[in-house]
mmCIF file of C-alpha atoms and ligand atoms in Angstrom:
data_model
loop_
_atom_site.group_PDB
_atom_site.id
_atom_site.type_symbol
_atom_site.label_atom_id
_atom_site.label_comp_id
_atom_site.label_asym_id
_atom_site.label_seq_id
_atom_site.Cartn_x
_atom_site.Cartn_y
_atom_site.Cartn_z
ATOM 1 C CA MET A 1 -7.723 -18.445 -7.312
ATOM 2 C CA LEU A 2 -10.101 -15.487 -7.983
ATOM 3 C CA THR A 3 -12.748 -16.546 -11.048
ATOM 4 C CA ALA A 4 -15.950 -14.038 -11.161
ATOM 5 C CA PRO A 5 -16.799 -11.105 -8.694
ATOM 6 C CA GLY A 6 -17.542 -12.279 -5.239
ATOM 7 C CA ARG A 7 -16.288 -16.158 -6.283
ATOM 8 C CA ILE A 8 -12.659 -17.635 -4.562
ATOM 9 C CA GLU A 9 -11.975 -21.010 -5.747
ATOM 10 C CA THR A 10 -9.400 -23.223 -4.286
ATOM 11 C CA ARG A 11 -7.292 -25.598 -6.464
ATOM 12 C CA ASN A 12 -4.782 -27.619 -5.805
ATOM 13 C CA LEU A 13 -1.890 -26.798 -8.110
ATOM 14 C CA PRO A 14 1.325 -29.302 -7.802
ATOM 15 C CA ASP A 15 4.374 -26.999 -6.548
ATOM 16 C CA PRO A 16 6.232 -25.493 -9.718
ATOM 17 C CA ALA A 17 10.249 -26.107 -9.907
ATOM 18 C CA PRO A 18 12.261 -22.400 -9.677
ATOM 19 C CA GLN A 19 14.363 -21.881 -13.196
ATOM 20 C CA GLU A 20 17.790 -19.843 -12.957
ATOM 21 C CA GLY A 21 17.440 -17.319 -11.076
ATOM 22 C CA GLU A 22 14.096 -17.732 -9.338
ATOM 23 C CA LEU A 23 12.887 -18.725 -5.559
ATOM 24 C CA LEU A 24 10.002 -20.843 -4.858
ATOM 25 C CA VAL A 25 8.300 -19.519 -1.531
ATOM 26 C CA ALA A 26 6.302 -21.049 0.947
ATOM 27 C CA ILE A 27 3.999 -18.242 2.145
ATOM 28 C CA ARG A 28 3.723 -17.563 6.201
ATOM 29 C CA ALA A 29 1.031 -14.511 6.440
ATOM 30 C CA ALA A 30 -0.884 -13.033 3.179
ATOM 31 C CA LEU A 31 -2.444 -9.526 4.077
ATOM 32 C CA THR A 32 -5.579 -7.773 2.548
ATOM 33 C CA CYS A 33 -5.821 -4.953 0.625
ATOM 34 C CA GLY A 34 -8.040 -2.243 -1.070
ATOM 35 C CA THR A 35 -6.972 -3.057 -4.582
ATOM 36 C CA ASP A 36 -7.817 -7.105 -3.533
ATOM 37 C CA LEU A 37 -10.747 -5.922 -1.914
ATOM 38 C CA LYS A 38 -11.755 -4.376 -5.039
ATOM 39 C CA ALA A 39 -10.634 -7.048 -8.000
ATOM 40 C CA PHE A 40 -13.072 -9.648 -5.193
ATOM 41 C CA ARG A 41 -16.106 -6.833 -5.488
ATOM 42 C CA ARG A 42 -15.897 -5.950 -9.017
ATOM 43 C CA GLY A 43 -13.425 -7.421 -10.952
ATOM 44 C CA HIS A 44 -10.430 -5.939 -11.598
ATOM 45 C CA PRO A 45 -8.729 -4.435 -15.602
ATOM 46 C CA LYS A 46 -5.034 -5.910 -14.119
ATOM 47 C CA ILE A 47 -6.469 -9.107 -12.951
ATOM 48 C CA PRO A 48 -8.568 -10.871 -15.227
ATOM 49 C CA PHE A 49 -10.901 -13.863 -14.358
ATOM 50 C CA PRO A 50 -9.663 -16.809 -13.116
ATOM 51 C CA SER A 51 -6.489 -15.826 -11.639
ATOM 52 C CA PRO A 52 -4.380 -16.325 -8.854
ATOM 53 C CA PHE A 53 -4.421 -13.173 -6.528
ATOM 54 C CA GLY A 54 -3.192 -11.549 -3.139
ATOM 55 C CA HIS A 55 0.626 -9.866 -3.836
ATOM 56 C CA GLU A 56 1.446 -8.478 0.234
ATOM 57 C CA PHE A 57 3.237 -11.943 2.304
ATOM 58 C CA ALA A 58 6.400 -13.128 3.700
ATOM 59 C CA GLY A 59 6.694 -16.748 3.677
ATOM 60 C CA VAL A 60 10.217 -19.520 3.695
ATOM 61 C CA VAL A 61 12.226 -20.644 0.851
ATOM 62 C CA THR A 62 11.291 -23.781 0.100
ATOM 63 C CA ALA A 63 13.208 -24.793 -3.181
ATOM 64 C CA VAL A 64 15.607 -21.926 -5.347
ATOM 65 C CA GLY A 65 16.773 -21.925 -8.802
ATOM 66 C CA ALA A 66 20.331 -21.950 -10.383
ATOM 67 C CA GLY A 67 22.503 -19.366 -9.725
ATOM 68 C CA VAL A 68 20.587 -18.249 -6.696
ATOM 69 C CA ARG A 69 23.511 -16.973 -4.168
ATOM 70 C CA SER A 70 21.598 -14.716 -1.681
ATOM 71 C CA PHE A 71 18.617 -17.424 0.020
ATOM 72 C CA ARG A 72 18.663 -21.393 0.713
ATOM 73 C CA PRO A 73 15.782 -22.723 1.306
ATOM 74 C CA GLY A 74 14.866 -22.287 5.443
ATOM 75 C CA ASP A 75 15.449 -18.627 4.725
ATOM 76 C CA ALA A 76 12.492 -16.436 5.539
ATOM 77 C CA VAL A 77 11.825 -13.566 3.314
ATOM 78 C CA MET A 78 10.004 -10.940 2.758
ATOM 79 C CA ALA A 79 9.640 -9.222 -0.321
ATOM 80 C CA VAL A 80 7.368 -6.979 -3.678
ATOM 81 C CA HIS A 81 5.568 -8.571 -6.186
ATOM 82 C CA SER A 82 7.277 -6.350 -8.903
ATOM 83 C CA ALA A 83 10.985 -4.772 -10.050
ATOM 84 C CA PRO A 84 11.804 -2.919 -12.842
ATOM 85 C CA CYS A 85 13.326 -4.354 -16.473
ATOM 86 C CA GLY A 86 16.461 -2.579 -15.414
ATOM 87 C CA SER A 87 16.977 -1.982 -19.102
ATOM 88 C CA CYS A 88 14.375 0.349 -21.017
ATOM 89 C CA PHE A 89 13.949 3.985 -21.416
ATOM 90 C CA TYR A 90 12.768 4.783 -17.725
ATOM 91 C CA CYS A 91 14.887 2.494 -15.692
ATOM 92 C CA GLN A 92 17.549 3.991 -17.558
ATOM 93 C CA ALA A 93 16.586 7.341 -16.980
ATOM 94 C CA GLY A 94 16.051 6.805 -13.562
ATOM 95 C CA GLN A 95 12.463 6.379 -13.139
ATOM 96 C CA GLU A 96 11.678 3.083 -12.106
ATOM 97 C CA ASN A 97 8.768 3.551 -10.933
ATOM 98 C CA LEU A 98 7.013 4.006 -14.213
ATOM 99 C CA CYS A 99 9.022 1.171 -16.281
ATOM 100 C CA GLU A 100 7.465 0.206 -19.333
ATOM 101 C CA THR A 101 7.483 -3.544 -18.110
ATOM 102 C CA ILE A 102 6.858 -3.277 -14.663
ATOM 103 C CA MET A 103 3.051 -4.038 -14.371
ATOM 104 C CA GLU A 104 3.209 -7.386 -17.053
ATOM 105 C CA THR A 105 5.904 -9.031 -15.132
ATOM 106 C CA LYS A 106 4.146 -8.495 -11.573
ATOM 107 C CA VAL A 107 3.450 -11.424 -9.712
ATOM 108 C CA LEU A 108 0.245 -12.608 -8.140
ATOM 109 C CA GLY A 109 -1.073 -15.003 -6.417
ATOM 110 C CA ALA A 110 -0.014 -14.401 -2.219
ATOM 111 C CA TYR A 111 -3.141 -16.053 -1.352
ATOM 112 C CA ALA A 112 -1.585 -19.294 -1.422
ATOM 113 C CA ASP A 113 0.353 -22.345 -0.380
ATOM 114 C CA ARG A 114 3.472 -21.411 -2.181
ATOM 115 C CA ILE A 115 4.440 -18.896 -4.077
ATOM 116 C CA LEU A 116 7.389 -18.394 -7.175
ATOM 117 C CA LEU A 117 9.025 -15.354 -7.233
ATOM 118 C CA PRO A 118 11.052 -14.799 -10.961
ATOM 119 C CA ALA A 119 14.132 -14.445 -11.346
ATOM 120 C CA HIS A 120 14.031 -10.135 -12.030
ATOM 121 C CA ILE A 121 12.639 -9.529 -8.618
ATOM 122 C CA VAL A 122 14.254 -11.860 -7.024
ATOM 123 C CA ALA A 123 17.403 -9.844 -8.150
ATOM 124 C CA ARG A 124 16.345 -6.376 -7.145
ATOM 125 C CA ASN A 125 13.292 -7.081 -4.305
ATOM 126 C CA VAL A 126 13.739 -9.875 -1.645
ATOM 127 C CA TYR A 127 15.075 -9.482 1.321
ATOM 128 C CA ALA A 128 15.924 -11.859 4.116
ATOM 129 C CA LYS A 129 13.277 -11.273 7.275
ATOM 130 C CA PRO A 130 14.432 -10.479 10.365
ATOM 131 C CA ASP A 131 13.845 -12.446 13.333
ATOM 132 C CA HIS A 132 12.163 -10.099 15.170
ATOM 133 C CA LEU A 133 9.801 -8.798 12.311
ATOM 134 C CA SER A 134 6.913 -11.520 12.683
ATOM 135 C CA PHE A 135 5.138 -12.875 9.319
ATOM 136 C CA GLU A 136 2.180 -10.323 8.798
ATOM 137 C CA GLU A 137 4.693 -7.743 9.886
ATOM 138 C CA ALA A 138 7.511 -7.828 7.134
ATOM 139 C CA ALA A 139 4.474 -8.450 5.123
ATOM 140 C CA PHE A 140 4.273 -4.944 4.639
ATOM 141 C CA LEU A 141 7.135 -3.797 2.720
ATOM 142 C CA GLU A 142 4.478 -3.732 -0.355
ATOM 143 C CA PRO A 143 2.118 -1.408 0.591
ATOM 144 C CA LEU A 144 4.803 0.186 2.833
ATOM 145 C CA SER A 145 7.439 0.881 -0.301
ATOM 146 C CA CYS A 146 4.237 2.572 -2.172
ATOM 147 C CA VAL A 147 3.842 4.578 0.319
ATOM 148 C CA VAL A 148 8.186 5.171 1.075
ATOM 149 C CA TYR A 149 7.806 6.205 -2.265
ATOM 150 C CA GLY A 150 5.439 9.182 -2.395
ATOM 151 C CA SER A 151 7.481 10.853 0.125
ATOM 152 C CA HIS A 152 10.277 10.177 -2.151
ATOM 153 C CA VAL A 153 8.371 12.694 -4.705
ATOM 154 C CA GLN A 154 6.582 14.579 -2.400
ATOM 155 C CA PRO A 155 8.695 14.632 1.301
ATOM 156 C CA MET A 156 7.267 15.054 4.196
ATOM 157 C CA ARG A 157 8.255 18.103 7.064
ATOM 158 C CA PRO A 158 9.239 17.913 9.918
ATOM 159 C CA GLY A 159 7.375 21.240 11.952
ATOM 160 C CA GLU A 160 4.641 21.125 8.709
ATOM 161 C CA THR A 161 1.081 20.300 9.347
ATOM 162 C CA LEU A 162 -0.271 17.578 7.118
ATOM 163 C CA LEU A 163 -3.612 16.333 6.099
ATOM 164 C CA ILE A 164 -4.037 12.456 5.823
ATOM 165 C CA ILE A 165 -7.243 12.608 3.380
ATOM 166 C CA GLY A 166 -8.885 8.209 4.350
ATOM 167 C CA ALA A 167 -7.908 5.862 7.674
ATOM 168 C CA GLY A 168 -7.831 3.014 5.815
ATOM 169 C CA PRO A 169 -4.483 0.828 6.007
ATOM 170 C CA ILE A 170 -2.587 3.389 3.352
ATOM 171 C CA GLY A 171 -3.523 6.625 4.954
ATOM 172 C CA LEU A 172 -2.563 5.061 8.344
ATOM 173 C CA LEU A 173 1.074 3.988 7.111
ATOM 174 C CA HIS A 174 1.650 7.545 6.627
ATOM 175 C CA LEU A 175 0.729 8.644 9.089
ATOM 176 C CA LEU A 176 3.218 6.431 10.871
ATOM 177 C CA LEU A 177 5.630 7.605 8.682
ATOM 178 C CA ALA A 178 4.861 11.101 8.960
ATOM 179 C CA ARG A 179 5.494 10.596 12.557
ATOM 180 C CA GLN A 180 8.618 9.074 11.771
ATOM 181 C CA ARG A 181 9.505 12.142 9.619
ATOM 182 C CA GLY A 182 8.966 14.055 12.628
ATOM 183 C CA VAL A 183 5.931 16.049 10.809
ATOM 184 C CA GLY A 184 5.094 18.151 13.545
ATOM 185 C CA ARG A 185 1.247 17.551 13.010
ATOM 186 C CA ILE A 186 -0.851 14.975 11.981
ATOM 187 C CA ILE A 187 -4.947 15.076 10.884
ATOM 188 C CA VAL A 188 -6.868 12.538 9.657
ATOM 189 C CA THR A 189 -9.534 12.629 7.711
ATOM 190 C CA GLY A 190 -11.437 9.366 7.976
ATOM 191 C CA ARG A 191 -15.435 7.593 7.403
ATOM 192 C CA ARG A 192 -14.844 5.260 9.857
ATOM 193 C CA GLN A 193 -15.391 6.096 13.630
ATOM 194 C CA GLU A 194 -13.273 3.235 14.394
ATOM 195 C CA ARG A 195 -10.562 3.327 11.657
ATOM 196 C CA LEU A 196 -10.383 7.489 13.381
ATOM 197 C CA GLU A 197 -9.869 5.752 16.697
ATOM 198 C CA LEU A 198 -7.426 3.951 15.526
ATOM 199 C CA ALA A 199 -5.642 6.721 14.095
ATOM 200 C CA ARG A 200 -5.137 8.894 17.153
ATOM 201 C CA ARG A 201 -3.431 6.084 18.935
ATOM 202 C CA LEU A 202 -1.676 6.127 16.545
ATOM 203 C CA GLY A 203 -0.502 9.558 16.854
ATOM 204 C CA ALA A 204 -2.405 11.584 14.959
ATOM 205 C CA ASP A 205 -2.658 15.680 15.871
ATOM 206 C CA ALA A 206 -6.213 15.635 15.406
ATOM 207 C CA VAL A 207 -9.200 13.379 13.529
ATOM 208 C CA VAL A 208 -12.255 14.364 11.734
ATOM 209 C CA ASN A 209 -14.672 12.739 11.524
ATOM 210 C CA VAL A 210 -16.465 13.407 7.754
ATOM 211 C CA GLU A 211 -20.017 11.534 7.950
ATOM 212 C CA ARG A 212 -20.098 13.273 10.636
ATOM 213 C CA GLU A 213 -19.091 17.591 10.351
ATOM 214 C CA ASP A 214 -18.028 19.627 7.001
ATOM 215 C CA ALA A 215 -14.356 18.614 6.727
ATOM 216 C CA LEU A 216 -13.134 22.384 5.151
ATOM 217 C CA PRO A 217 -14.242 24.705 8.071
ATOM 218 C CA GLN A 218 -12.553 21.654 10.385
ATOM 219 C CA ILE A 219 -9.929 21.751 8.298
ATOM 220 C CA ALA A 220 -9.626 25.559 8.180
ATOM 221 C CA ALA A 221 -10.488 26.012 12.111
ATOM 222 C CA LEU A 222 -7.429 23.764 12.671
ATOM 223 C CA THR A 223 -4.949 25.869 11.010
ATOM 224 C CA GLY A 224 -5.237 29.453 11.799
ATOM 225 C CA GLY A 225 -7.293 29.334 8.310
ATOM 226 C CA ARG A 226 -4.696 28.713 5.916
ATOM 227 C CA GLY A 227 -4.977 25.076 5.110
ATOM 228 C CA ALA A 228 -2.688 22.464 5.786
ATOM 229 C CA ASP A 229 1.128 22.966 4.279
ATOM 230 C CA GLN A 230 1.038 18.624 2.776
ATOM 231 C CA VAL A 231 -2.248 17.047 2.177
ATOM 232 C CA ILE A 232 -2.005 13.586 1.219
ATOM 233 C CA GLU A 233 -5.484 12.153 -0.611
ATOM 234 C CA CYS A 234 -5.414 8.895 0.025
ATOM 235 C CA THR A 235 -9.295 7.760 -0.860
ATOM 236 C CA GLY A 236 -8.936 7.528 -4.782
ATOM 237 C CA LEU A 237 -12.295 9.356 -5.227
ATOM 238 C CA PRO A 238 -12.527 11.997 -7.582
ATOM 239 C CA GLU A 239 -14.972 13.870 -5.591
ATOM 240 C CA VAL A 240 -12.237 14.209 -3.258
ATOM 241 C CA TRP A 241 -9.103 14.928 -5.591
ATOM 242 C CA GLU A 242 -11.398 17.719 -6.570
ATOM 243 C CA ALA A 243 -11.420 19.429 -2.717
ATOM 244 C CA THR A 244 -7.957 18.644 -2.593
ATOM 245 C CA PRO A 245 -6.736 22.253 -3.238
ATOM 246 C CA ARG A 246 -9.000 24.171 -0.805
ATOM 247 C CA LEU A 247 -7.839 22.259 1.863
ATOM 248 C CA VAL A 248 -4.395 23.082 1.021
ATOM 249 C CA ARG A 249 -2.648 26.767 1.726
ATOM 250 C CA LYS A 250 -1.020 28.917 -0.264
ATOM 251 C CA GLY A 251 2.944 27.363 -1.252
ATOM 252 C CA GLY A 252 1.392 23.966 -0.009
ATOM 253 C CA ARG A 253 1.337 20.550 -1.920
ATOM 254 C CA VAL A 254 -0.994 17.965 -2.231
ATOM 255 C CA LEU A 255 0.602 14.431 -3.242
ATOM 256 C CA LEU A 256 -2.723 12.740 -5.446
ATOM 257 C CA PHE A 257 -1.788 8.368 -3.907
ATOM 258 C CA GLY A 258 -5.013 7.218 -4.803
ATOM 259 C CA GLY A 259 -5.653 6.149 -7.362
ATOM 260 C CA CYS A 260 -9.379 6.659 -8.874
ATOM 261 C CA ALA A 261 -11.751 4.807 -11.523
ATOM 262 C CA ALA A 262 -10.360 4.427 -15.154
ATOM 263 C CA GLY A 263 -11.579 6.661 -17.242
ATOM 264 C CA THR A 264 -12.557 9.504 -14.437
ATOM 265 C CA THR A 265 -11.879 12.901 -15.262
ATOM 266 C CA VAL A 266 -11.699 16.274 -12.102
ATOM 267 C CA THR A 267 -12.481 20.026 -12.494
ATOM 268 C CA PHE A 268 -9.423 22.207 -10.688
ATOM 269 C CA ASP A 269 -9.304 25.738 -9.772
ATOM 270 C CA THR A 270 -6.977 27.660 -12.096
ATOM 271 C CA GLY A 271 -6.601 30.228 -9.673
ATOM 272 C CA ARG A 272 -6.229 28.744 -6.410
ATOM 273 C CA LEU A 273 -2.852 26.494 -8.784
ATOM 274 C CA HIS A 274 -1.959 29.741 -10.147
ATOM 275 C CA TYR A 275 -2.323 33.007 -7.820
ATOM 276 C CA ASP A 276 -1.736 29.969 -4.486
ATOM 277 C CA GLU A 277 1.243 28.912 -6.330
ATOM 278 C CA ILE A 278 -0.034 25.075 -5.412
ATOM 279 C CA THR A 279 0.836 21.271 -6.012
ATOM 280 C CA LEU A 280 -0.698 18.836 -7.462
ATOM 281 C CA GLN A 281 1.552 16.267 -7.643
ATOM 282 C CA GLY A 282 0.339 12.639 -8.766
ATOM 283 C CA VAL A 283 2.644 8.700 -7.528
ATOM 284 C CA PHE A 284 2.338 5.356 -9.002
ATOM 285 C CA HIS A 285 4.523 2.168 -7.294
ATOM 286 C CA PHE A 286 7.669 2.403 -6.325
ATOM 287 C CA THR A 287 12.096 1.781 -6.825
ATOM 288 C CA PRO A 288 13.198 -0.628 -5.706
ATOM 289 C CA ALA A 289 14.969 2.171 -3.630
ATOM 290 C CA ALA A 290 11.747 2.664 -1.796
ATOM 291 C CA VAL A 291 11.663 -0.772 -1.185
ATOM 292 C CA ALA A 292 14.888 -0.671 0.120
ATOM 293 C CA GLU A 293 14.413 2.610 2.895
ATOM 294 C CA ALA A 294 10.847 0.271 3.607
ATOM 295 C CA ARG A 295 12.371 -2.952 5.115
ATOM 296 C CA ASP A 296 14.809 -0.779 6.861
ATOM 297 C CA LEU A 297 12.379 1.386 8.661
ATOM 298 C CA LEU A 298 10.268 -1.808 9.319
ATOM 299 C CA ALA A 299 12.654 -3.873 10.063
ATOM 300 C CA GLY A 300 14.571 -0.836 12.294
ATOM 301 C CA GLY A 301 11.597 -0.521 13.652
ATOM 302 C CA ALA A 302 10.874 2.887 13.164
ATOM 303 C CA VAL A 303 7.380 2.160 11.903
ATOM 304 C CA GLN A 304 5.251 -0.179 13.907
ATOM 305 C CA VAL A 305 2.819 -1.801 11.151
ATOM 306 C CA ALA A 306 1.299 -4.642 14.403
ATOM 307 C CA PRO A 307 -1.654 -2.531 15.744
ATOM 308 C CA LEU A 308 -2.622 -1.749 11.892
ATOM 309 C CA ILE A 309 -3.542 -6.240 11.521
ATOM 310 C CA SER A 310 -7.940 -6.480 12.603
ATOM 311 C CA ALA A 311 -6.769 -9.792 13.198
ATOM 312 C CA ARG A 312 -4.960 -13.142 11.910
ATOM 313 C CA LEU A 313 -7.513 -15.126 10.050
ATOM 314 C CA PRO A 314 -6.874 -19.218 8.204
ATOM 315 C CA MET A 315 -6.499 -19.158 4.445
ATOM 316 C CA ALA A 316 -9.267 -20.726 4.083
ATOM 317 C CA GLN A 317 -11.672 -18.003 5.720
ATOM 318 C CA LEU A 318 -9.893 -15.627 2.514
ATOM 319 C CA ALA A 319 -13.799 -14.971 1.395
ATOM 320 C CA GLU A 320 -15.280 -13.975 5.111
ATOM 321 C CA ALA A 321 -12.642 -11.111 5.708
ATOM 322 C CA PHE A 322 -13.817 -9.550 2.601
ATOM 323 C CA ALA A 323 -16.084 -10.190 3.663
ATOM 324 C CA LEU A 324 -15.512 -8.028 7.195
ATOM 325 C CA LEU A 325 -14.448 -5.217 4.818
ATOM 326 C CA GLN A 326 -17.065 -4.938 3.184
ATOM 327 C CA ARG A 327 -19.166 -4.236 6.041
ATOM 328 C CA GLY A 328 -16.579 -1.632 7.339
ATOM 329 C CA GLU A 329 -14.928 -4.120 10.243
ATOM 330 C CA GLY A 330 -11.343 -4.199 11.132
ATOM 331 C CA THR A 331 -7.994 -2.937 8.247
ATOM 332 C CA LYS A 332 -6.396 -5.655 7.218
ATOM 333 C CA TYR A 333 -6.434 -9.127 7.338
ATOM 334 C CA ALA A 334 -3.720 -11.371 7.982
ATOM 335 C CA LEU A 335 -3.909 -14.468 5.683
ATOM 336 C CA ILE A 336 -2.204 -18.004 7.609
ATOM 337 C CA PRO A 337 -2.194 -20.605 5.286
ATOM 338 C CA GLU A 338 -2.649 -24.150 6.806
ATOM 339 C CA ALA A 339 -0.125 -26.365 5.931
ATOM 340 C CA VAL A 340 2.717 -24.558 6.986
ATOM 341 C CA ASP A 341 5.415 -27.413 6.547
ATOM 342 C CA GLY A 342 8.110 -24.406 4.748
HETATM 343 ZN ZN1 LIG B 1 -0.881 -3.186 -2.148
HETATM 344 ZN ZN1 LIG B 2 11.885 -1.114 -17.261
#
């Protein structure tokens, strides 16, 4: 349980009995994520104290509720922590990621021995984990679903030059997806040399450390002075959102992927948007179709996420994992519960 900024408490709670359509899953691996780090550091509007947290996980089914036919105890599963309702205005309109209840009916609490998955998630967004995929790799289903959904909203195109701003786990997942999609040239900008070197190893054609050099002339030099064909913003900083039109070519596309703090505003040069026909596109969360594709990409090996895992730590060291991330060490940590009996 996250009980206050920077404070994690372990509580012993009885295992809930799964009701109709529900699954009880023993966590085998849970991953750290930028959202959880933010919640740990300063609290999060959607995670009131005290609250279980963590939302990227994979595990083994330990009990099933009445009516569950697709899974049985002992099954290894990979899942995401939300699913659309299927009946609201947005679900009917085919914009399931914007479902009116998708956020309030999500489930948190992957940093635990067990997680109870509600029926609406079991029905749409839980998959059998193939044996050849580790639990840590399978736990990437949620962040990869977000990234895949971004590519459904604004496709990556083969042969183009793509600029990814931010070399955190999400920027690196965009990089892996871009390679799978056959993007021509991939440039990654970031602040931490360790992560930029990882981006290089994962197939970035060029990296720019914006702590050491000015991004604008570097990107211009790498793109014949035009700017990138597509820019994906993965920092969630208003000043970076604002800079994106200067980094994309005429007629180019910007995907604003990183969420900024609530209430922030940005200003854009109307001339660049109008005369230079630049597209700025926001994107949020994911649809079940994106989850299904992310599952296929992981299971088929088309996206290899293992290099993004900095280390495996016992679940009891969750606070230590966040401290490491806060110090800029590592990219993503896998937390492993000690008492695995599932
Ligand atoms: Zn996440
Ligand atoms: Zn809905």
